[in-house]
Short mmCIF file of C-alpha atoms and ligand atoms in Angstrom, two decimals:
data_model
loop_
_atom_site.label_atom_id
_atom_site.label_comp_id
_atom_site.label_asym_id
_atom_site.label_seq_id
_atom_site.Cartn_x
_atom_site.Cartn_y
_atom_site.Cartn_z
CA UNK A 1 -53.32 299.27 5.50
CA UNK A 2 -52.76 298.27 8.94
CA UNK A 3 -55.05 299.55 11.47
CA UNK A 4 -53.56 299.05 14.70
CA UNK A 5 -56.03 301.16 16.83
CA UNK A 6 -59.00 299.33 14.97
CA UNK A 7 -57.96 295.81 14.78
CA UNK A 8 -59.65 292.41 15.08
CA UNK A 9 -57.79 291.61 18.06
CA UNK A 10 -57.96 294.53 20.26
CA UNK A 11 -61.84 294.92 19.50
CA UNK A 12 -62.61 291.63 20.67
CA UNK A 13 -60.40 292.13 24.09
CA UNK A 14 -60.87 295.53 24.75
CA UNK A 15 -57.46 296.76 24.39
CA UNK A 16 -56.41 299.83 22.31
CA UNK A 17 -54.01 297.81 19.95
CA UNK A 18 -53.33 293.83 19.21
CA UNK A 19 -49.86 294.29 20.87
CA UNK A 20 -49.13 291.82 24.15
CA UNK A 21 -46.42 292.11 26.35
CA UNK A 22 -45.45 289.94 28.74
CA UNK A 23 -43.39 290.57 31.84
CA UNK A 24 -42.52 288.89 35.67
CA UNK A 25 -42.89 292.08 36.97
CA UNK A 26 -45.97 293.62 38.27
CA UNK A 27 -45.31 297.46 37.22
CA UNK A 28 -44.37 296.59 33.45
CA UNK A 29 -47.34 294.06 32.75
CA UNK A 30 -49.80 297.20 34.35
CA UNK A 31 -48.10 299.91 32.26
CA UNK A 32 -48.53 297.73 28.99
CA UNK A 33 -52.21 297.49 30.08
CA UNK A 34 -52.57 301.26 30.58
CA UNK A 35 -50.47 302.38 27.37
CA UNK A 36 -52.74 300.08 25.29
CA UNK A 37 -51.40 296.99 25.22
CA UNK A 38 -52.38 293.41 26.60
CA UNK A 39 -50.07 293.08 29.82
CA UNK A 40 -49.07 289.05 30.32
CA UNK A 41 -47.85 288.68 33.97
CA UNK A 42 -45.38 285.71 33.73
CA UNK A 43 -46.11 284.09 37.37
CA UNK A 44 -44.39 280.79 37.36
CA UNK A 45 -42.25 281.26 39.67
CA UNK A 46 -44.58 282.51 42.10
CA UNK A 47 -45.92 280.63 45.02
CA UNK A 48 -50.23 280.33 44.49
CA UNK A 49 -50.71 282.82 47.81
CA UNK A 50 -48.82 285.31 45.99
CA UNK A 51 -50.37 284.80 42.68
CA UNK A 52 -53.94 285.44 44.17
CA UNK A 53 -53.04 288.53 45.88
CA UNK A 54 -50.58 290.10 42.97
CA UNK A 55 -53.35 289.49 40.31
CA UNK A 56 -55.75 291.58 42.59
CA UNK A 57 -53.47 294.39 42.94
CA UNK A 58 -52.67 293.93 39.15
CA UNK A 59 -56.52 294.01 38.73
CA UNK A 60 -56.88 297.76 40.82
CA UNK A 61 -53.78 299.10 38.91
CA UNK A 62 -55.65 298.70 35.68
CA UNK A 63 -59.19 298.63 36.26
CA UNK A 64 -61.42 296.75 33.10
CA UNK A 65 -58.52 296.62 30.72
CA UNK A 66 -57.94 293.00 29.78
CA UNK A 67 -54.84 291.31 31.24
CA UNK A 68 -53.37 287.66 30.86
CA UNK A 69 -51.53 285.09 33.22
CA UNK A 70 -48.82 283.05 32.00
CA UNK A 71 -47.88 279.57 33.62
CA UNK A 72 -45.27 277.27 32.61
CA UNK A 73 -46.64 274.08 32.77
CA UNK A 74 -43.99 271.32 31.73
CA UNK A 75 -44.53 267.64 32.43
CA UNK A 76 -41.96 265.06 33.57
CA UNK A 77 -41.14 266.91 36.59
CA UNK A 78 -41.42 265.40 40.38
CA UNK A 79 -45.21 264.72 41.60
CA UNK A 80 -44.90 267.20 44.82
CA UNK A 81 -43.04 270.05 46.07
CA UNK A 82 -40.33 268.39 48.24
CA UNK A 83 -37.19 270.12 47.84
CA UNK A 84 -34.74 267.61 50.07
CA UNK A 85 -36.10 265.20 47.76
CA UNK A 86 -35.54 266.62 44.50
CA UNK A 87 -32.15 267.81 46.03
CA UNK A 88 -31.43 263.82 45.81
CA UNK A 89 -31.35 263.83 42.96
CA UNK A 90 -28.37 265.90 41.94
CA UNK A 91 -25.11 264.61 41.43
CA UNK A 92 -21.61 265.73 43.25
CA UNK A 93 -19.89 266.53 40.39
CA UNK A 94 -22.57 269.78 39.79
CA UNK A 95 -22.30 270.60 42.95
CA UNK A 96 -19.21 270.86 43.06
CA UNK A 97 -19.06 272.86 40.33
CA UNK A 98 -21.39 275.38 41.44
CA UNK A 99 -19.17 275.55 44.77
CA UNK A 100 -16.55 276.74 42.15
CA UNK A 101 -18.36 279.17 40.98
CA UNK A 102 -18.68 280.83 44.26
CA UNK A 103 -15.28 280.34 44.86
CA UNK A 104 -14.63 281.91 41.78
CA UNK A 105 -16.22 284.73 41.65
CA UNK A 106 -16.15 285.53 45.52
CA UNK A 107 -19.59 285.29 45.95
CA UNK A 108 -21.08 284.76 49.69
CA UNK A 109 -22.93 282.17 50.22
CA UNK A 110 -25.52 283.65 52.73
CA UNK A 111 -27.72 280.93 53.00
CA UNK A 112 -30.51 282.04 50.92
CA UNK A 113 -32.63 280.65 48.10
CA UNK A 114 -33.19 282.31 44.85
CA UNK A 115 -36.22 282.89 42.30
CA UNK A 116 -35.36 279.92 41.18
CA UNK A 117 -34.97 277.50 44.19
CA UNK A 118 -37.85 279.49 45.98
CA UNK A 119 -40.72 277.08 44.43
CA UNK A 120 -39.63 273.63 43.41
CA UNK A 121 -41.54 273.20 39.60
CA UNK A 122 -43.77 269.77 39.98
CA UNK A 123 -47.22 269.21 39.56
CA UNK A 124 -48.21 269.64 43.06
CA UNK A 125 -47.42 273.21 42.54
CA UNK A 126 -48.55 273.06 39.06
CA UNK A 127 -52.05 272.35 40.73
CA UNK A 128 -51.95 274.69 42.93
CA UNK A 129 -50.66 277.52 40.54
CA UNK A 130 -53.38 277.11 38.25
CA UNK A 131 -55.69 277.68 40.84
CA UNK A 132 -54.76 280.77 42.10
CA UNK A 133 -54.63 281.67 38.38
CA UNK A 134 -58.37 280.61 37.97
CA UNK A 135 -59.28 282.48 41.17
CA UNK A 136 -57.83 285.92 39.30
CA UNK A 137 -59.84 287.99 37.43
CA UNK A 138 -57.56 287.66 34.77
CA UNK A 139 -59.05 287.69 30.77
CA UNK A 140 -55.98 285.20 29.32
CA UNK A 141 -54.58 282.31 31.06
CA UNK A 142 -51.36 281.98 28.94
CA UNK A 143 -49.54 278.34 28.54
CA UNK A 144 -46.17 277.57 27.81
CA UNK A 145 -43.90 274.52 28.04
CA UNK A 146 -47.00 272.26 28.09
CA UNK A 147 -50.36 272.22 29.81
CA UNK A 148 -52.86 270.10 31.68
CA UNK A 149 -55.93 268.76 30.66
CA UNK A 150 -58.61 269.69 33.01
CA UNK A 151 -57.34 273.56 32.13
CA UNK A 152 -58.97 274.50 28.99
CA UNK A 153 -62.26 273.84 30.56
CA UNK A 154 -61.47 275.51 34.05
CA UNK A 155 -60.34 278.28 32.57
CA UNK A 156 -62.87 278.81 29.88
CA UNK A 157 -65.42 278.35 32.65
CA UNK A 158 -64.15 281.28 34.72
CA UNK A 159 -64.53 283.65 31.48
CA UNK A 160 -60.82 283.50 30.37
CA UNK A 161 -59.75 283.26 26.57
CA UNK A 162 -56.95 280.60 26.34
CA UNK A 163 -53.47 281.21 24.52
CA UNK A 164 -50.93 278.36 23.74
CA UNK A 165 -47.33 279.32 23.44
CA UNK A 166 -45.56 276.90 20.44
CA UNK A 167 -42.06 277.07 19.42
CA UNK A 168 -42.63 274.39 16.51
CA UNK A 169 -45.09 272.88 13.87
CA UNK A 170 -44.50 269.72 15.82
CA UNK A 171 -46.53 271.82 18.96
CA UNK A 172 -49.47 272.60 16.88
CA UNK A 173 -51.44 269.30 16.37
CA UNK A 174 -51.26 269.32 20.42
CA UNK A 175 -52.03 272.73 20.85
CA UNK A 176 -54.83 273.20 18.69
CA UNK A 177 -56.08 270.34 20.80
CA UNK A 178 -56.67 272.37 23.59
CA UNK A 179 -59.13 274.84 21.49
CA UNK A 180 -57.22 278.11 22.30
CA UNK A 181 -58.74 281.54 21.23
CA UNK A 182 -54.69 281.93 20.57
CA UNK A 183 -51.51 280.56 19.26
CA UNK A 184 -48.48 282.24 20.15
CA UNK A 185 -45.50 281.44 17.33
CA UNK A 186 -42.64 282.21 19.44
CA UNK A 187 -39.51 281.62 17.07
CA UNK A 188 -35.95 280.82 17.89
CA UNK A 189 -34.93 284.80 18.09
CA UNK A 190 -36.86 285.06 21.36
CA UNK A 191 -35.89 285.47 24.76
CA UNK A 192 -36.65 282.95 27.12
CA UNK A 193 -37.59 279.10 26.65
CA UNK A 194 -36.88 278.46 22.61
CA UNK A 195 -36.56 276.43 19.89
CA UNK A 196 -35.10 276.10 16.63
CA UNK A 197 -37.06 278.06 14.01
CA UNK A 198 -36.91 281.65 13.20
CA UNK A 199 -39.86 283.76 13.54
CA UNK A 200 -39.67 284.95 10.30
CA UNK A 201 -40.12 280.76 9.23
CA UNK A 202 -42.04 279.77 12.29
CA UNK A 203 -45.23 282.89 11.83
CA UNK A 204 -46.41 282.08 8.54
CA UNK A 205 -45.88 278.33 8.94
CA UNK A 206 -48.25 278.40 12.15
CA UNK A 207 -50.59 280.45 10.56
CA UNK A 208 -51.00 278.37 7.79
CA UNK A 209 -51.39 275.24 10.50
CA UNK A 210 -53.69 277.26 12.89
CA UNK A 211 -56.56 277.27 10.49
CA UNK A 212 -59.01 279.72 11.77
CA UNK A 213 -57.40 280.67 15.63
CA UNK A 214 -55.64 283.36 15.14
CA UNK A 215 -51.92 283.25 15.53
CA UNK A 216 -49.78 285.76 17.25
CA UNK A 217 -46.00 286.46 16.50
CA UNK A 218 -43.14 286.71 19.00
CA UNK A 219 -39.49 286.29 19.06
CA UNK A 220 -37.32 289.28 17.75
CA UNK A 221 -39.83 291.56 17.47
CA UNK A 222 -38.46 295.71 18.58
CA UNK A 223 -39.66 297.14 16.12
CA UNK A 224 -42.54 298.54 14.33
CA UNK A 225 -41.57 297.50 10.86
CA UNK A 226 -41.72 294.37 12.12
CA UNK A 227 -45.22 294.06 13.72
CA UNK A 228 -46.39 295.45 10.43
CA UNK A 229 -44.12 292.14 8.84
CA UNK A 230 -45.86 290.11 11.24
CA UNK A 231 -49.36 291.40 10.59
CA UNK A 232 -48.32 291.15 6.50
CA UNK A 233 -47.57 287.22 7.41
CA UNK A 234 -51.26 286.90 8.82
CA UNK A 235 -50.52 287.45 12.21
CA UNK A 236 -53.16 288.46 14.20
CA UNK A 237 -50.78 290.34 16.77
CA UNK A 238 -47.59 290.57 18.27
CA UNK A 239 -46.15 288.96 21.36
CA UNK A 240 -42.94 290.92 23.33
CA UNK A 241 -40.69 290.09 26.29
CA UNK A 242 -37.75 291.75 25.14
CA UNK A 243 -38.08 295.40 24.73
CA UNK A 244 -40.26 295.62 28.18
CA UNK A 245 -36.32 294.94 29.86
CA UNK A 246 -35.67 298.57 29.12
CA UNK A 247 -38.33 300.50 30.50
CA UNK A 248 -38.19 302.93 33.54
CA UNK A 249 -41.23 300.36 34.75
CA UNK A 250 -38.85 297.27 34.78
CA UNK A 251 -36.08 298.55 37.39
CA UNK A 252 -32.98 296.66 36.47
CA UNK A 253 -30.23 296.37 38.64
CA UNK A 254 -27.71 298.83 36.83
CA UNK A 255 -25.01 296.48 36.59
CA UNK A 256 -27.46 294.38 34.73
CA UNK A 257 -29.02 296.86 33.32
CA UNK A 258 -25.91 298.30 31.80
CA UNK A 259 -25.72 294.65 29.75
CA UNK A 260 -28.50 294.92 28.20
CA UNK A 261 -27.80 298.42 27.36
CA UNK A 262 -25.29 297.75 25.71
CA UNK A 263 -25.83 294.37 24.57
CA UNK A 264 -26.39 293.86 20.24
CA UNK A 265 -28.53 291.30 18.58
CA UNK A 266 -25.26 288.53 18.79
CA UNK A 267 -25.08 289.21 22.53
CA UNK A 268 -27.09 286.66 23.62
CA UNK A 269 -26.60 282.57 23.82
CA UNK A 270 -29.13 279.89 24.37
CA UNK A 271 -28.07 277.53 27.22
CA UNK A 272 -29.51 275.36 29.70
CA UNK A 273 -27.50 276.27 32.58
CA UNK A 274 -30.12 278.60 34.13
CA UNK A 275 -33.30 276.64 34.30
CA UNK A 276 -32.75 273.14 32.70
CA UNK A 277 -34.30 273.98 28.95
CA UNK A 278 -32.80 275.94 26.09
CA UNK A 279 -33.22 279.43 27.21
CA UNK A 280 -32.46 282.47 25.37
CA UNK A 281 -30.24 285.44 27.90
CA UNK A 282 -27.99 288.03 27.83
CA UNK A 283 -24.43 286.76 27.00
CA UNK A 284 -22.70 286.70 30.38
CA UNK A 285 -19.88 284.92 32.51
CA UNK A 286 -23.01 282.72 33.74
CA UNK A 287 -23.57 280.60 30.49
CA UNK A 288 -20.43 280.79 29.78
CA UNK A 289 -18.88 278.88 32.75
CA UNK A 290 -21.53 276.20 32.04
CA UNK A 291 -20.30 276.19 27.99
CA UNK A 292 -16.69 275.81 29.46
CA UNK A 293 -14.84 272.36 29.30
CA UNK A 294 -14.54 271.56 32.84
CA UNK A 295 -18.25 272.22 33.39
CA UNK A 296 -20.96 269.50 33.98
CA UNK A 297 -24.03 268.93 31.17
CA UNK A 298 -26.55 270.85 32.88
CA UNK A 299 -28.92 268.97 34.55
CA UNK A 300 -33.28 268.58 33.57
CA UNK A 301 -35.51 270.49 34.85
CA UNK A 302 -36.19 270.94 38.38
CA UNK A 303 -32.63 269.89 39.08
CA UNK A 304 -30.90 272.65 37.46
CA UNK A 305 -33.39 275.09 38.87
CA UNK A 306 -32.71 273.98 42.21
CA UNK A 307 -28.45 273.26 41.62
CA UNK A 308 -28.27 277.28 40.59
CA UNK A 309 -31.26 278.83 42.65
CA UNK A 310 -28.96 280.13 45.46
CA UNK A 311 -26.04 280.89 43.51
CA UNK A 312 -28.14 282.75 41.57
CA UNK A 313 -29.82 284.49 44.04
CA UNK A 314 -26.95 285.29 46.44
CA UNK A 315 -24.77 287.04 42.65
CA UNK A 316 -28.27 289.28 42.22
CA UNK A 317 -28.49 290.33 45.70
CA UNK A 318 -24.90 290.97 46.39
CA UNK A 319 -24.15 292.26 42.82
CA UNK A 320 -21.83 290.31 41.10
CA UNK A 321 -21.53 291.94 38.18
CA UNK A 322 -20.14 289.28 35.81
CA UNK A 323 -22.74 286.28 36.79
CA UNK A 324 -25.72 289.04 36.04
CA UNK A 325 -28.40 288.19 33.29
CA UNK A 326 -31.61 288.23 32.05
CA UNK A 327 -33.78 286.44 29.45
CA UNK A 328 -33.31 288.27 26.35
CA UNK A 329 -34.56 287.96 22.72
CA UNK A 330 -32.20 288.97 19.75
CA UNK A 331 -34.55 292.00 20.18
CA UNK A 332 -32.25 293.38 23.02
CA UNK A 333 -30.61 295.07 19.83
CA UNK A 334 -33.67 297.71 20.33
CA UNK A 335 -33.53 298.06 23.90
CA UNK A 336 -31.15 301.59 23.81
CA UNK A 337 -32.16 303.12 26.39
CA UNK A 338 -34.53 303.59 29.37
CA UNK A 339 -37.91 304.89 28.57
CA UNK A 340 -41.02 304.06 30.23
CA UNK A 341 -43.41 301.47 28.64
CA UNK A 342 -45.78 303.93 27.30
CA UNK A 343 -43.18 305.51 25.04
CA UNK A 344 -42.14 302.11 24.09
CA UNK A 345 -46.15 301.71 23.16
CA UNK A 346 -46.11 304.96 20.66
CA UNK A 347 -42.97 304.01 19.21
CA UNK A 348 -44.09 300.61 17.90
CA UNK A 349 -47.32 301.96 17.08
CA UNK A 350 -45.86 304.93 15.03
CA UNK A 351 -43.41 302.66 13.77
CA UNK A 352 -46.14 300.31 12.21
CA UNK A 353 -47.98 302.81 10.68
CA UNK A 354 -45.10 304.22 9.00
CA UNK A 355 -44.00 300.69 7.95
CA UNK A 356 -47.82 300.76 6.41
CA UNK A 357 -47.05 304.00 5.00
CA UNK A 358 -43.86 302.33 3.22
CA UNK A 359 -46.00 299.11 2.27
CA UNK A 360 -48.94 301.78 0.86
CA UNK A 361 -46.72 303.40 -0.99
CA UNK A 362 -44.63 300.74 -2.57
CA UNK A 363 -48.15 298.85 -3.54
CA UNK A 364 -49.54 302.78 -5.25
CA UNK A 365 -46.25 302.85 -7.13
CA UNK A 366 -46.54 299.14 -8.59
CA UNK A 367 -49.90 299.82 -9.51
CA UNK A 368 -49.23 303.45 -11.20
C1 FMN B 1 -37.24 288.37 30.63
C2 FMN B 1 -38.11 287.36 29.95
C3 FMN B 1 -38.82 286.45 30.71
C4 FMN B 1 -39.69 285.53 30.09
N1 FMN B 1 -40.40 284.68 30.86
C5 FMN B 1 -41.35 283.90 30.27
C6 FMN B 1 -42.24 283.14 31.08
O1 FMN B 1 -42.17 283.10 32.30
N2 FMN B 1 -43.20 282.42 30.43
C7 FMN B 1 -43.33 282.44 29.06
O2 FMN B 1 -44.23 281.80 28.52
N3 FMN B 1 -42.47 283.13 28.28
C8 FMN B 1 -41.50 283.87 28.85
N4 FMN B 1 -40.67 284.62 28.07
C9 FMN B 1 -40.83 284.56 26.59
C10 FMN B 1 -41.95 285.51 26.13
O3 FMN B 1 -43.21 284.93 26.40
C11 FMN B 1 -41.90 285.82 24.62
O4 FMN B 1 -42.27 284.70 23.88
C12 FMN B 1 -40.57 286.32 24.13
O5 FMN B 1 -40.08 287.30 25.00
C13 FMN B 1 -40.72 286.90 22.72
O6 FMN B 1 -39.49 287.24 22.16
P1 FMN B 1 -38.72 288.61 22.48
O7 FMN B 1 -38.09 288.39 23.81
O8 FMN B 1 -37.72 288.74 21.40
O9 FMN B 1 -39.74 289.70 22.51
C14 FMN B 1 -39.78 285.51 28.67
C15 FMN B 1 -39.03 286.41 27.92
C16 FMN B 1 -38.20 287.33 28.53
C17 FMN B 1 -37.41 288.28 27.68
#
């Protein structure tokens, strides 16, 4: 019923199966490449140097397999990448919180900056990013949280298909507006930047908006039964972040690895207290400080990037086990253990066609 090694998607990419996975780090996106998959390297918070020179090695590690790059792309932030000036900006009272917090939880404050403070989001470095991401021999140049105009064209002009990330009908009229070779329906359940609508709502309403570009599910998705429900809602593949967290490729800290572990499908909380938008993570002491009543609103984006950057940065590196987290979908309820990505790849593939087998079966015996 579904042919996952055979499928519309995959044959026009080049990939074994219509299953994407996107990932920050450079081992997972090159293993999801390898076992089959469509590896998305998320490189938004990378500086453009390090984007040209970590798509090459991404490029050697898996030879003509097709691989995307993901860029976040949001407008209303600062024109150029001036740090003491965005810095301005924020107001005592969140600093002053954030001083708590280190306080608090007795973390140093060595002086450094963060993933999050490292780059300073605004379009200079917008510019600049997509550049280096144009420069890559990359197949996909993935947008999320917005775009800019002159990109469709640039990138479609250096050979790459285009994907829009949506989180709403209300992101489709502008989305299809860019003439992407793919919509990505990522519903509420995911991990990461979200909105409102489930996937299970969100899929087959964007399909039926998308027309004839084909629309790819995300948000929740761990399991095999559901790729085949996605594929059964006219999906024409499935998008994952989650269930990559888990895999010997990824290399967790253990404390935080541990959480996620461990963590069910209520364990995580959308807040804004990381980067400045509603963002899907592991339940920890870190969102909820910022849900507490003595704790400021959290502040737009850049701001909030730059308020938590080092405080951030300094828990990770010095291991402060309650402040820990990660993005993560409701799909962190299959994340059970460590495996590496490739078994992840044959149990979602497995999983579908059994799900197919179930479908097959169900459809014979209505017939009969
Ligand atoms: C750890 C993590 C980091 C993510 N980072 C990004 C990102 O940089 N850009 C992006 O477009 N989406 C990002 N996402 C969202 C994914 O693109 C995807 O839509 C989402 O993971 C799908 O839901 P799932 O997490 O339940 O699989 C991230 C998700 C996770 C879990």
């Amino acid at each position: 019923m579904f042919d996952l090694e055979n499928h519309p998607t995959s044959r026009s990419l080049g990939s074994r199966y219509p299953i994407f996975g996107l990932s920050h780090n450079l081992d997972v996106v090159a293993a999801i490449c390898n076992a089959g998959g469509i590896g998305i390297w998320a490189a938004a918070r990378l500086l453009p140097e390090e984007i040209v020179e970590q798509s090459r090695m991404l490029r050697e590690s898996v030879g003509d397999k097709p691989f995307g790059i993901n860029l976040m792309l949001p407008t209303k932030v600062p024109p150029v990448q001036d740090r003491a000036a965005v810095e301005v900006g924020i107001p005592e009272e969140h600093k002053a919180f954030v001083a708590r917090l280190y306080a608090k939880y007795g973390v140093p404050d060595d002086g450094l900056i963060g993933e999050r403070n490292r780059i300073v989001r605004s379009d200079e470095l917008f510019d600049d990013q997509i550049e280096a991401a144009l420069q890559s021999s990359a197949n996909l140049f993935a947008m999320a949280v917005g775009s800019r105009p002159s990109v469709p064209d640039r990138a479609r002009a250096a050979g790459m298909r285009l994907v829009a990330l949506v989180g709403s009908p209300r992101h489709v009229p502008s989305a299809l507006g860019l003439e992407p070779d793919f919509l990505v329906a990522q519903g509420y359940d995911a991990g990461g930047h979200t909105g409102q609508v489930g996937t299970f709502t969100l899929v087959p309403k964007i399909v039926e908006m998308a027309g004839e570009v084909p629309v790819l599910a995300a948000g929740g998705i761990g399991t095999g039964s559901q790729i085949a429900a996605s594929l059964a809602m006219g999906a024409a593949g499935v998008w994952l972040g989650t269930v990559w967290l888990g895999t010997s490729e990824e290399h967790l800290p253990e404390a935080l690895l541990g959480k996620v572990l461990r963590a069910g499908c209520e364990d995580t909380v959308i807040t804004r207290c990381s980067s400045g938008k509603p963002m899907r993570q592991v339940k920890t002491a870190w969102a909820q400080e910022w849900a507490g009543e003595d704790a400021p609103v959290p502040l737009p984006m850049p701001w909030q990037d730059l308020l938590v950057g080092s405080l951030e940065g300094a828990a990770k590196r010095h291991g402060i086990e309650p402040l820990l987290y990660t993005p993560a979908g409701q799909s962190v309820e299959w994340v059970r253990e460590v495996t590496p990505v490739a078994e992840v790849m044959n149990r979602l593939v497995s999983e579908t066609n059994k799900a197919a087998a179930v479908l097959a079966s169900a459809t014979q015996k209505a017939e009969g």
